[in-house]
Amino acid sequence: MTLDIAFAGIVNGLMSGGIYVLVAVGLTLIYGVLHIINFAHGSMLMLAMYGVYYLFKPPLGVDPYVALPILVAGSFAFGYVLYRGLIGRFSHGKDENILLITLGLSIIADNAALFFFTGDTQTIDVAWAGRFVEVGPALIPMPKLVSFVASLALCAALGLFMAFSDTGKAIRAVAKERQGARLVGIDVENIFAISYGIGIACLGAAACLLMPFFYVSPSSGHAFVLVAFTIVVLGGMGSFAGALVGGLLIGIVESLGGLQFGEQLGQIGIPLVFILILLFRPVGLFGSR
Amino acid sequence: MLEVRGVRAGYGPVEILRGIDLEVGAGEIVALLGSNGVGKSTLNNNISGIYKPFAGHIAFEGREIGGARPEAILSLGLVQVPEGRRVFPNLSVRENLELGSYRRGRAGRAVNLERVVAIFPKLRERFAQKAGTLSGGEQQMLAIGRGLMSEPRLLILDEPSLGLSPLLVEDMFALIKRLNDEGLAILLVEQNVVQSLAIAHRAYVLENGVIAMSGKAADLASDEGLRRSYLGM
């Protein structure tokens, strides 16, 4: 591998990492507050991607980037209502029940998608998707660059919201001290639903940024969720900064692995990283006990 | 101000409080005394809406609050500083205080923040520090400060002296007295009988889920039975 190719590989990996960061941030946020892995995460991403697809198709013809605010708002509302109406209601306050409900939801969503959308892969053709941007010796497809910049910008916005708004502070407070939160008048169930909604909203954004250069099928969420789970463990469960660094890192690992071992075998780097973290630093890069 | 009538409460099928009557008037310090495990915190958490009583009535300023949601009860100005402090360990001292005015007292946030750090200058030094890294005494100050940020009309303090060094315990009771002198009604829930009776106007003694004794603090302080069972004299 020459230096130029390695550089191109790293830049390309970083670009893919943006989407991973966004998906992982949603997963880690939900984990941090609800203390469960959202098993429906991949299925929700898949549904959001179909949302982008059908918004783009005639008669609507909405550009995926124009659709972004719609998808973000819609996904938030969907996640919020889903938590309020179903997950929270049937969990009876037990975290392990939430886990099972999200698993059940993913099974339902995947099979409903198969039934309604069939198993065919669908793509959308955006006029500018074929353009490239030159970064040194690397050529970056335009939609990948956009996805990278937009993902990081959205994460930064979410980070600011978590740091400075009262709702953000309340989310962080609920993550560690529910009873204390109730006693300052925080409606804990509402914060749970908001956190779940934000997690799903991240997927809505990811779907818009992803569709110009990716395909959707009923199973296309799973690939991302496995990667996102690795990132969350790598960065530290519930850690925001961890999801950011971990996402970019995994993007690079995947890209370099692909260069070295070919597109199929290249993915092997990701589970390898996963195992190494579990062996040497189980709390993750930014994790705390 | 606070009226508790015939409250029965507990956890699941287990009844811990078997008919409690208790009252706190405006401007009073009322002590609720009793040893570990008699149900003091259970009563607090039912008053604050964390748990719902099995039976009985709880009224705050004439309004029935038994079984209401915690945030609704807090909105009325009934604020609890819980046992074990329950500060947010992952948030800074400043953020902890700010969240004290999450539901109530938001308009007065800046003014109250100044007031709280004037009462607890230590907290100002620790403003940017995570609450989880504070000492036990500092966390207790923070918990009380956070409670004051909610602009309480009645403050319930659950074992504020627990785990503090004797010197800090002195300071704590002096502070409670001072808050009351400024007009704040306080329900002081304590195991520390002598010092509680020294600052309280009235007191209740909780034993096995019922009020075993009640009356003026001065009368209780000289009661033979109480002295024997709680002070070993």
Coordinates of C-alpha atoms in Angstrom, one line a residue, chain A residues 162-163 166-167 169-170 172-177 179-189 191, chain B residues 45 48 50 69-71 74 80 82 86-91 95 98-100 102-103 106 109 146:
Chain A
M162 CA -27.1 18.6 25.8
A163 CA -24.6 20.9 27.5
D166 CA -32.3 22.7 30.5
T167 CA -33.7 19.7 28.7
K169 CA -29.1 18.9 31.5
A170 CA -32.3 17.1 32.6
R172 CA -28.0 13.9 31.7
A173 CA -29.4 14.2 35.2
V174 CA -31.9 11.4 34.5
A175 CA -29.2 9.2 33.1
K176 CA -27.5 9.0 36.5
E177 CA -30.0 9.9 39.2
Q179 CA -34.9 9.9 42.0
G180 CA -33.0 13.1 42.4
A181 CA -34.4 14.2 39.0
R182 CA -38.0 13.5 40.1
L183 CA -37.4 15.6 43.2
V184 CA -36.5 18.7 41.2
G185 CA -39.7 18.3 39.2
I186 CA -38.2 16.6 36.1
D187 CA -40.9 14.4 34.5
V188 CA -38.6 11.4 34.1
E189 CA -40.9 9.4 31.7
I191 CA -37.3 12.7 29.5
Chain B
N45 CA -41.6 10.0 49.5
S48 CA -43.4 14.2 47.5
I50 CA -42.5 9.5 44.5
R69 CA -47.2 13.5 40.4
P70 CA -43.9 14.7 41.9
E71 CA -43.5 17.6 39.5
L74 CA -42.9 20.5 43.5
Q80 CA -37.8 17.6 49.4
P82 CA -33.8 13.6 50.0
R86 CA -29.3 12.4 45.3
V87 CA -27.3 15.1 43.6
F88 CA -26.4 14.5 39.9
P89 CA -22.9 13.1 40.1
N90 CA -22.1 13.6 36.4
L91 CA -23.2 17.3 36.3
E95 CA -25.7 22.6 36.6
E98 CA -29.6 25.3 37.8
L99 CA -31.7 22.1 37.6
G100 CA -33.0 23.0 41.1
Y102 CA -36.0 23.3 36.4
R103 CA -39.7 23.2 37.3
R106 CA -36.8 29.5 36.8
R109 CA -32.6 31.5 38.7
R146 CA -30.5 22.7 44.9

